[in-house]
Tab-separated table of C-alpha atoms and ligand atoms in Angstrom:
chain	number	residue	atom	x	y	z
A	228	MET	CA	2.626	-89.998	-76.689
A	229	ALA	CA	3.808	-86.170	-76.548
A	230	ILE	CA	3.012	-82.994	-75.901
A	231	VAL	CA	3.674	-79.910	-78.882
A	232	VAL	CA	3.358	-75.732	-77.518
A	233	ILE	CA	1.453	-74.068	-79.527
A	234	ARG	CA	1.672	-70.287	-78.752
A	235	GLN	CA	3.157	-67.024	-81.435
A	236	ASP	CA	4.479	-64.928	-78.307
A	237	ASN	CA	8.255	-64.955	-76.976
A	238	LYS	CA	7.080	-66.991	-74.587
A	239	LEU	CA	7.390	-70.530	-76.630
A	240	ASP	CA	11.008	-71.378	-75.310
A	241	ALA	CA	10.199	-70.908	-72.049
A	242	TRP	CA	6.700	-73.349	-71.552
A	243	LYS	CA	8.503	-75.557	-73.743
A	244	ASN	CA	11.770	-76.158	-71.460
A	245	ALA	CA	10.330	-75.674	-68.933
A	246	LEU	CA	7.842	-78.813	-69.850
A	247	ILE	CA	10.873	-80.646	-69.904
A	248	ALA	CA	12.721	-80.099	-67.293
A	249	ASN	CA	9.859	-81.042	-64.998
A	250	ALA	CA	9.633	-84.306	-67.185
A	251	PRO	CA	11.910	-85.038	-68.890
A	252	GLU	CA	10.937	-88.581	-69.953
A	253	THR	CA	8.468	-86.307	-71.869
A	254	PRO	CA	8.536	-85.531	-75.662
A	255	VAL	CA	7.602	-81.840	-75.994
A	256	TYR	CA	8.217	-80.010	-79.056
A	257	SER	CA	7.667	-77.030	-80.536
A	258	TYR	CA	5.486	-76.540	-83.295
A	259	LEU	CA	7.383	-74.867	-85.429
A	260	GLU	CA	10.026	-76.897	-84.864
A	261	GLU	CA	10.311	-80.880	-86.959
A	262	HIS	CA	8.183	-83.016	-85.578
A	263	PRO	CA	6.019	-86.017	-85.351
A	264	LYS	CA	2.603	-85.002	-85.789
A	265	GLU	CA	0.401	-88.149	-85.291
A	266	GLU	CA	2.428	-88.896	-81.815
A	267	ILE	CA	1.509	-85.409	-80.223
A	268	THR	CA	-1.432	-86.369	-77.783
A	269	MET	CA	-1.591	-82.805	-76.042
A	270	ALA	CA	-1.712	-79.196	-77.285
A	271	CYS	CA	-0.654	-76.530	-74.949
A	272	VAL	CA	-2.439	-73.677	-76.393
A	273	TRP	CA	-2.489	-69.638	-76.169
A	274	LYS	CA	-3.684	-67.570	-79.193
A	275	GLN	CA	-2.377	-70.711	-81.569
A	276	PRO	CA	-2.382	-70.027	-85.464
A	277	ALA	CA	-5.982	-71.546	-87.150
A	278	GLU	CA	-5.222	-73.909	-89.145
A	279	THR	CA	-2.815	-75.662	-86.478
A	280	LEU	CA	-5.114	-77.673	-84.274
A	281	ASN	CA	-6.007	-79.807	-87.472
A	282	LEU	CA	-3.187	-81.006	-88.380
A	283	TYR	CA	-2.890	-83.660	-84.909
A	284	PRO	CA	-4.554	-87.146	-85.451
A	285	ASN	CA	-4.168	-88.267	-82.480
A	286	LEU	CA	-4.920	-85.326	-79.953
A	287	GLN	CA	-6.429	-85.988	-76.737
A	288	CYS	CA	-6.946	-82.574	-74.768
A	289	ILE	CA	-6.352	-79.021	-76.137
A	290	ALA	CA	-4.849	-77.126	-72.469
A	291	SER	CA	-4.735	-73.425	-72.594
A	292	PHE	CA	-2.039	-71.964	-70.235
A	293	GLY	CA	-3.713	-69.402	-69.739
A	294	ALA	CA	-7.813	-68.912	-68.036
A	295	GLY	CA	-9.584	-68.102	-70.773
A	296	VAL	CA	-10.423	-70.159	-72.767
A	297	ASP	CA	-12.086	-67.863	-75.699
A	298	PHE	CA	-9.099	-67.951	-78.594
A	299	ILE	CA	-9.839	-71.626	-78.516
A	300	PHE	CA	-13.424	-71.651	-78.957
A	301	LYS	CA	-12.803	-68.779	-82.048
A	302	ASP	CA	-10.608	-70.765	-84.024
A	303	GLN	CA	-12.885	-72.834	-86.487
A	304	SER	CA	-9.754	-75.135	-87.349
A	305	VAL	CA	-10.761	-76.804	-84.085
A	306	PRO	CA	-11.612	-80.372	-84.248
A	307	GLY	CA	-14.960	-80.403	-82.207
A	308	ASN	CA	-14.244	-83.130	-80.548
A	309	ILE	CA	-11.640	-82.879	-78.340
A	310	PRO	CA	-11.528	-81.991	-74.633
A	311	ILE	CA	-10.156	-78.666	-74.094
A	312	THR	CA	-8.448	-77.588	-69.738
A	313	ARG	CA	-7.709	-74.451	-68.834
A	314	VAL	CA	-5.835	-73.218	-65.795
A	315	VAL	CA	-6.888	-72.506	-62.935
A	316	ASP	CA	-4.696	-71.151	-60.639
A	317	PRO	CA	-4.276	-69.631	-56.834
A	318	VAL	CA	-1.575	-67.508	-58.323
A	319	LEU	CA	-3.512	-66.726	-60.881
A	320	ALA	CA	-6.510	-65.361	-58.890
A	321	SER	CA	-3.698	-63.703	-56.210
A	322	ASP	CA	-2.515	-61.868	-59.299
A	323	MET	CA	-5.344	-60.746	-60.533
A	324	SER	CA	-6.815	-59.470	-57.294
A	325	GLU	CA	-3.666	-57.907	-55.692
A	326	PHE	CA	-4.239	-55.659	-59.363
A	327	VAL	CA	-7.914	-55.021	-59.025
A	328	LEU	CA	-7.090	-54.186	-55.838
A	329	ALA	CA	-4.097	-51.840	-56.804
A	330	SER	CA	-6.873	-50.139	-59.994
A	331	ILE	CA	-9.216	-49.445	-57.612
A	332	LEU	CA	-7.328	-47.677	-54.489
A	333	GLY	CA	-5.233	-45.663	-57.316
A	334	PHE	CA	-8.968	-44.603	-58.833
A	335	PHE	CA	-10.186	-43.478	-55.341
A	336	LYS	CA	-6.528	-41.604	-54.263
A	337	ASN	CA	-6.920	-40.472	-58.022
A	338	LEU	CA	-2.893	-41.395	-58.506
A	339	ASN	CA	-3.323	-41.966	-62.389
A	340	ASP	CA	-4.120	-37.867	-62.174
A	341	TYR	CA	-1.222	-36.369	-59.665
A	342	LYS	CA	1.299	-39.005	-62.874
A	343	THR	CA	0.007	-36.405	-65.371
A	344	ASP	CA	-0.045	-33.643	-63.021
A	345	GLN	CA	3.440	-34.306	-62.106
A	346	LEU	CA	4.159	-34.042	-65.422
A	347	ASN	CA	3.208	-30.928	-66.385
A	348	LYS	CA	4.530	-29.875	-63.167
A	349	ILE	CA	1.314	-29.103	-61.663
A	350	TRP	CA	-0.314	-29.087	-57.272
A	351	ALA	CA	-3.907	-29.960	-57.699
A	352	PRO	CA	-5.261	-31.183	-54.361
A	353	GLN	CA	-8.613	-33.232	-55.132
A	354	GLU	CA	-10.877	-34.791	-53.222
A	355	TYR	CA	-10.335	-38.788	-52.517
A	356	LYS	CA	-12.572	-41.796	-52.023
A	357	ARG	CA	-12.720	-43.627	-49.465
A	358	ILE	CA	-12.956	-48.028	-48.799
A	359	SER	CA	-16.209	-47.305	-47.087
A	360	ASP	CA	-18.173	-44.957	-49.278
A	361	VAL	CA	-18.573	-47.833	-52.069
A	362	THR	CA	-19.703	-51.099	-52.908
A	363	VAL	CA	-17.488	-53.369	-55.188
A	364	GLY	CA	-19.513	-55.740	-57.654
A	365	ILE	CA	-18.008	-58.335	-59.567
A	366	MET	CA	-18.990	-59.660	-62.187
A	367	GLY	CA	-18.398	-63.418	-63.061
A	368	MET	CA	-18.184	-65.484	-59.529
A	369	GLY	CA	-15.513	-67.987	-61.213
A	370	ALA	CA	-12.125	-68.917	-58.830
A	371	LEU	CA	-10.870	-65.622	-59.988
A	372	GLY	CA	-13.674	-64.239	-58.676
A	373	GLU	CA	-13.759	-65.604	-55.206
A	374	LYS	CA	-10.579	-64.686	-54.856
A	375	LEU	CA	-11.284	-61.129	-55.814
A	376	ALA	CA	-14.069	-60.931	-53.141
A	377	GLU	CA	-12.194	-62.967	-50.601
A	378	ASP	CA	-9.289	-59.812	-50.495
A	379	LEU	CA	-11.777	-56.750	-50.836
A	380	ILE	CA	-13.950	-58.201	-47.386
A	381	ARG	CA	-10.473	-58.180	-46.113
A	382	ASN	CA	-10.121	-55.003	-46.913
A	383	ARG	CA	-13.484	-53.273	-45.525
A	384	PHE	CA	-14.673	-53.583	-48.814
A	385	LYS	CA	-18.301	-54.281	-49.263
A	386	VAL	CA	-18.840	-57.110	-51.903
A	387	ILE	CA	-21.534	-58.107	-53.543
A	388	GLY	CA	-21.565	-60.498	-56.821
A	389	TRP	CA	-23.244	-61.806	-60.286
A	390	ALA	CA	-23.115	-64.920	-61.618
A	391	ASN	CA	-24.835	-67.278	-64.510
A	392	SER	CA	-26.090	-69.250	-61.732
A	393	PRO	CA	-27.697	-69.161	-57.949
A	394	LYS	CA	-24.379	-69.186	-55.592
A	395	VAL	CA	-23.284	-68.985	-51.570
A	396	ILE	CA	-20.136	-66.953	-50.903
A	397	PRO	CA	-19.918	-66.486	-47.127
A	398	GLY	CA	-19.676	-61.996	-47.051
A	399	VAL	CA	-21.280	-61.917	-50.758
A	400	ASP	CA	-24.796	-60.612	-52.180
A	401	VAL	CA	-24.352	-63.665	-55.033
A	402	TYR	CA	-27.603	-62.057	-57.806
A	403	ALA	CA	-28.119	-64.467	-60.384
A	404	GLY	CA	-29.218	-65.049	-64.087
A	405	ASN	CA	-30.664	-61.868	-66.141
A	406	ASN	CA	-33.240	-61.267	-63.893
A	407	GLN	CA	-31.333	-60.101	-61.061
A	408	LYS	CA	-28.701	-57.985	-62.988
A	409	ASN	CA	-30.347	-55.124	-62.812
A	410	LYS	CA	-30.100	-55.435	-58.947
A	411	PHE	CA	-26.555	-56.180	-59.132
A	412	LEU	CA	-25.441	-52.918	-61.267
A	413	SER	CA	-27.853	-50.620	-59.290
A	414	ARG	CA	-26.087	-50.979	-55.634
A	415	SER	CA	-22.429	-51.520	-57.746
A	416	ASN	CA	-20.351	-48.670	-57.645
A	417	ILE	CA	-17.415	-49.850	-58.642
A	418	LEU	CA	-18.010	-52.833	-62.194
A	419	VAL	CA	-15.533	-55.880	-62.474
A	420	CYS	CA	-16.177	-57.742	-65.142
A	421	LEU	CA	-14.333	-61.279	-64.635
A	422	LEU	CA	-15.903	-63.087	-66.225
A	423	PRO	CA	-15.324	-65.606	-69.264
A	424	LEU	CA	-15.960	-64.248	-73.229
A	425	THR	CA	-18.774	-66.403	-74.235
A	426	LYS	CA	-22.061	-65.298	-76.756
A	427	GLU	CA	-23.788	-64.345	-73.937
A	428	THR	CA	-21.426	-62.100	-72.200
A	429	MET	CA	-20.400	-60.667	-75.267
A	430	GLY	CA	-20.331	-56.976	-75.505
A	431	ILE	CA	-22.204	-57.145	-72.201
A	432	LEU	CA	-20.839	-54.018	-70.986
A	433	ASN	CA	-22.504	-51.754	-72.852
A	434	ASN	CA	-24.719	-48.202	-72.484
A	435	LYS	CA	-27.988	-50.228	-71.157
A	436	LEU	CA	-26.214	-51.702	-68.206
A	437	PHE	CA	-23.836	-48.563	-67.872
A	438	LYS	CA	-27.187	-47.012	-67.552
A	439	GLU	CA	-27.825	-48.974	-64.877
A	440	LEU	CA	-25.430	-48.061	-62.677
A	441	PRO	CA	-25.049	-45.364	-60.013
A	442	LYS	CA	-23.952	-42.341	-60.524
A	443	GLN	CA	-19.832	-41.693	-60.986
A	444	SER	CA	-19.308	-45.838	-61.322
A	445	TYR	CA	-16.558	-46.688	-61.872
A	446	VAL	CA	-15.883	-49.478	-64.868
A	447	ILE	CA	-12.752	-52.076	-64.071
A	448	ASN	CA	-12.335	-54.971	-67.126
A	449	VAL	CA	-9.619	-57.367	-66.415
A	450	ALA	CA	-11.258	-59.812	-68.420
A	451	ARG	CA	-11.617	-59.441	-72.578
A	452	GLY	CA	-12.210	-56.711	-74.728
A	453	GLY	CA	-14.857	-58.354	-76.647
A	454	HIS	CA	-16.877	-58.094	-73.339
A	455	LEU	CA	-17.003	-53.906	-73.816
A	456	VAL	CA	-18.671	-51.989	-76.364
A	457	ASP	CA	-16.368	-49.125	-76.790
A	458	GLU	CA	-17.882	-46.569	-78.180
A	459	ASP	CA	-20.707	-47.156	-75.325
A	460	LEU	CA	-18.093	-46.469	-72.653
A	461	LEU	CA	-17.080	-42.961	-74.386
A	462	GLU	CA	-20.117	-42.338	-74.328
A	463	TYR	CA	-20.983	-43.211	-70.534
A	464	VAL	CA	-17.640	-42.183	-69.739
A	465	ASN	CA	-17.926	-38.715	-71.789
A	466	ASN	CA	-21.463	-37.633	-70.264
A	467	GLY	CA	-20.274	-37.816	-66.792
A	468	HIS	CA	-22.418	-41.013	-66.465
A	469	LEU	CA	-19.420	-43.030	-65.182
A	470	ALA	CA	-16.796	-41.656	-63.287
A	471	GLY	CA	-14.572	-43.349	-66.018
A	472	ALA	CA	-12.889	-47.151	-66.287
A	473	GLY	CA	-9.597	-49.553	-65.978
A	474	LEU	CA	-9.199	-51.629	-68.784
A	475	ASP	CA	-6.647	-54.281	-69.316
A	476	VAL	CA	-8.414	-56.019	-71.957
A	477	PHE	CA	-8.541	-54.386	-75.541
A	478	HIS	CA	-10.364	-56.231	-78.978
A	479	GLN	CA	-6.881	-55.496	-79.990
A	480	GLU	CA	-3.613	-56.035	-78.742
A	481	PRO	CA	-1.845	-54.603	-78.690
A	482	LEU	CA	-4.502	-51.672	-78.558
A	483	PRO	CA	-4.875	-49.500	-81.732
A	484	VAL	CA	-2.030	-46.488	-81.720
A	485	GLU	CA	-5.420	-44.243	-83.340
A	486	HIS	CA	-7.485	-45.565	-80.413
A	487	PRO	CA	-9.142	-43.055	-78.995
A	488	PHE	CA	-8.787	-45.034	-75.096
A	489	TRP	CA	-5.112	-43.970	-75.356
A	490	ASN	CA	-5.177	-40.298	-74.541
A	491	HIS	CA	-8.963	-39.675	-73.042
A	492	PRO	CA	-8.138	-38.466	-69.283
A	493	LYS	CA	-10.508	-40.576	-67.322
A	494	ILE	CA	-9.826	-43.903	-69.256
A	495	HIS	CA	-6.540	-45.911	-67.523
A	496	ILE	CA	-5.227	-48.427	-69.673
A	497	THR	CA	-3.073	-51.146	-69.369
A	498	PRO	CA	-1.733	-53.700	-71.427
A	499	HIS	CA	-2.994	-57.385	-70.445
A	500	VAL	CA	-0.868	-58.015	-67.345
A	501	ALA	CA	-3.115	-58.081	-64.943
A	502	SER	CA	-2.467	-61.715	-64.154
A	503	VAL	CA	-0.224	-63.689	-66.713
A	504	SER	CA	-0.015	-67.194	-66.012
A	505	ASP	CA	3.715	-67.968	-63.723
A	506	ILE	CA	5.230	-71.210	-65.898
A	507	ASP	CA	6.697	-72.725	-62.122
A	508	SER	CA	2.595	-72.385	-60.663
A	509	VAL	CA	1.140	-74.340	-64.031
A	510	ILE	CA	3.403	-76.824	-65.252
A	511	PRO	CA	1.961	-78.885	-62.989
A	512	GLN	CA	-0.924	-79.325	-64.103
A	513	LEU	CA	-0.465	-79.361	-67.199
A	514	LEU	CA	1.929	-81.825	-66.834
A	515	GLU	CA	-0.454	-83.908	-64.286
A	516	ASN	CA	-3.178	-83.544	-66.689
A	517	TYR	CA	-0.601	-85.355	-69.393
A	518	ARG	CA	-0.238	-87.752	-67.142
A	519	ARG	CA	-4.549	-88.770	-66.498
A	520	LEU	CA	-4.422	-88.877	-70.287
A	521	LYS	CA	-1.579	-91.511	-70.250
A	522	GLU	CA	-3.834	-93.303	-67.598
A	523	GLY	CA	-7.290	-92.431	-68.580
A	524	LEU	CA	-8.253	-90.541	-66.509
A	525	PRO	CA	-10.859	-87.695	-65.705
A	526	LEU	CA	-8.904	-84.250	-66.471
A	527	MET	CA	-8.762	-81.766	-64.545
A	528	ASN	CA	-10.612	-78.325	-65.757
A	529	GLU	CA	-11.953	-79.026	-67.970
A	530	VAL	CA	-14.348	-76.305	-70.081
A	531	SER	CA	-17.706	-77.249	-71.195
A	532	ARG	CA	-18.001	-76.551	-75.119
A	533	GLU	CA	-21.727	-76.525	-74.001
A	534	LYS	CA	-20.906	-73.148	-71.701
A	535	GLY	CA	-17.976	-71.690	-73.647
A	536	TYR	CA	-15.951	-71.793	-70.438
B	666	LIG	C1	-5.168	-64.252	-69.689
B	666	LIG	O1	-5.987	-63.851	-69.666
B	666	LIG	C2	-6.171	-65.433	-69.716
B	666	LIG	O2	-6.239	-66.320	-70.445
B	666	LIG	O3	-5.575	-66.354	-68.232
């Protein structure tokens, strides 16, 4: 039994070394080095190249390094019958919540405008919004959505949620399913997308949805670029229905230099940094699942292939 680490960014060695440091008796390989393919039982992955996960005849688990697994389902070469797990981690959830809080408050207090004004030596006070002025609507009430709701409520926000199926969350009106979506949207002055990316949610942030939001709403997408129809957002920001948007994720990352979001005064972009898996916090759950595999026990945080999350 052994682990292979597959990711194409510059964090490959850091994750591999951390796995080794925390489980010195476990063979851990980088996918880039020579390694015995038939020994690999667990693949820890983040945006793997195609045709890598099918190289391991004895693979028993594909573990995402992040909360999302959409990149695994997108890869046609991934074998169809192997359990897939994702990260569910309190640090990931609190990082996300802090980021969204910062994004909402930055919008309220016009901080992005003042930075631009500063660079142009312009002194231009604006009116600002208060927490008591708005209701925040969270789309996706999983681990991240729930933590965000809890923190927003602690900060005196009115919070509503939208989920696939009915849920009880203290202090939050949770609307469920497509029947209740428009009711939810009509109350959301700030809309935060924290949905998993699936066939059902692809392109969900589109002009039909924006139309249902109250005038001057602000849209925050910290889930996946695939949720958003870029042209529809531009249309609704440019026609004044939306006050703007904060986007951390994009169809193509890095965002291509010619993309209109770069220069748009009301669209604020960040380079997919809202919440990044913390190595120290996440390693124990990866190794716990490796132990469970060895002992034939059920895995933690396994995703449903049917639902796609
Ligand atoms: C980040 O985008 C994640 O899925 O953890």
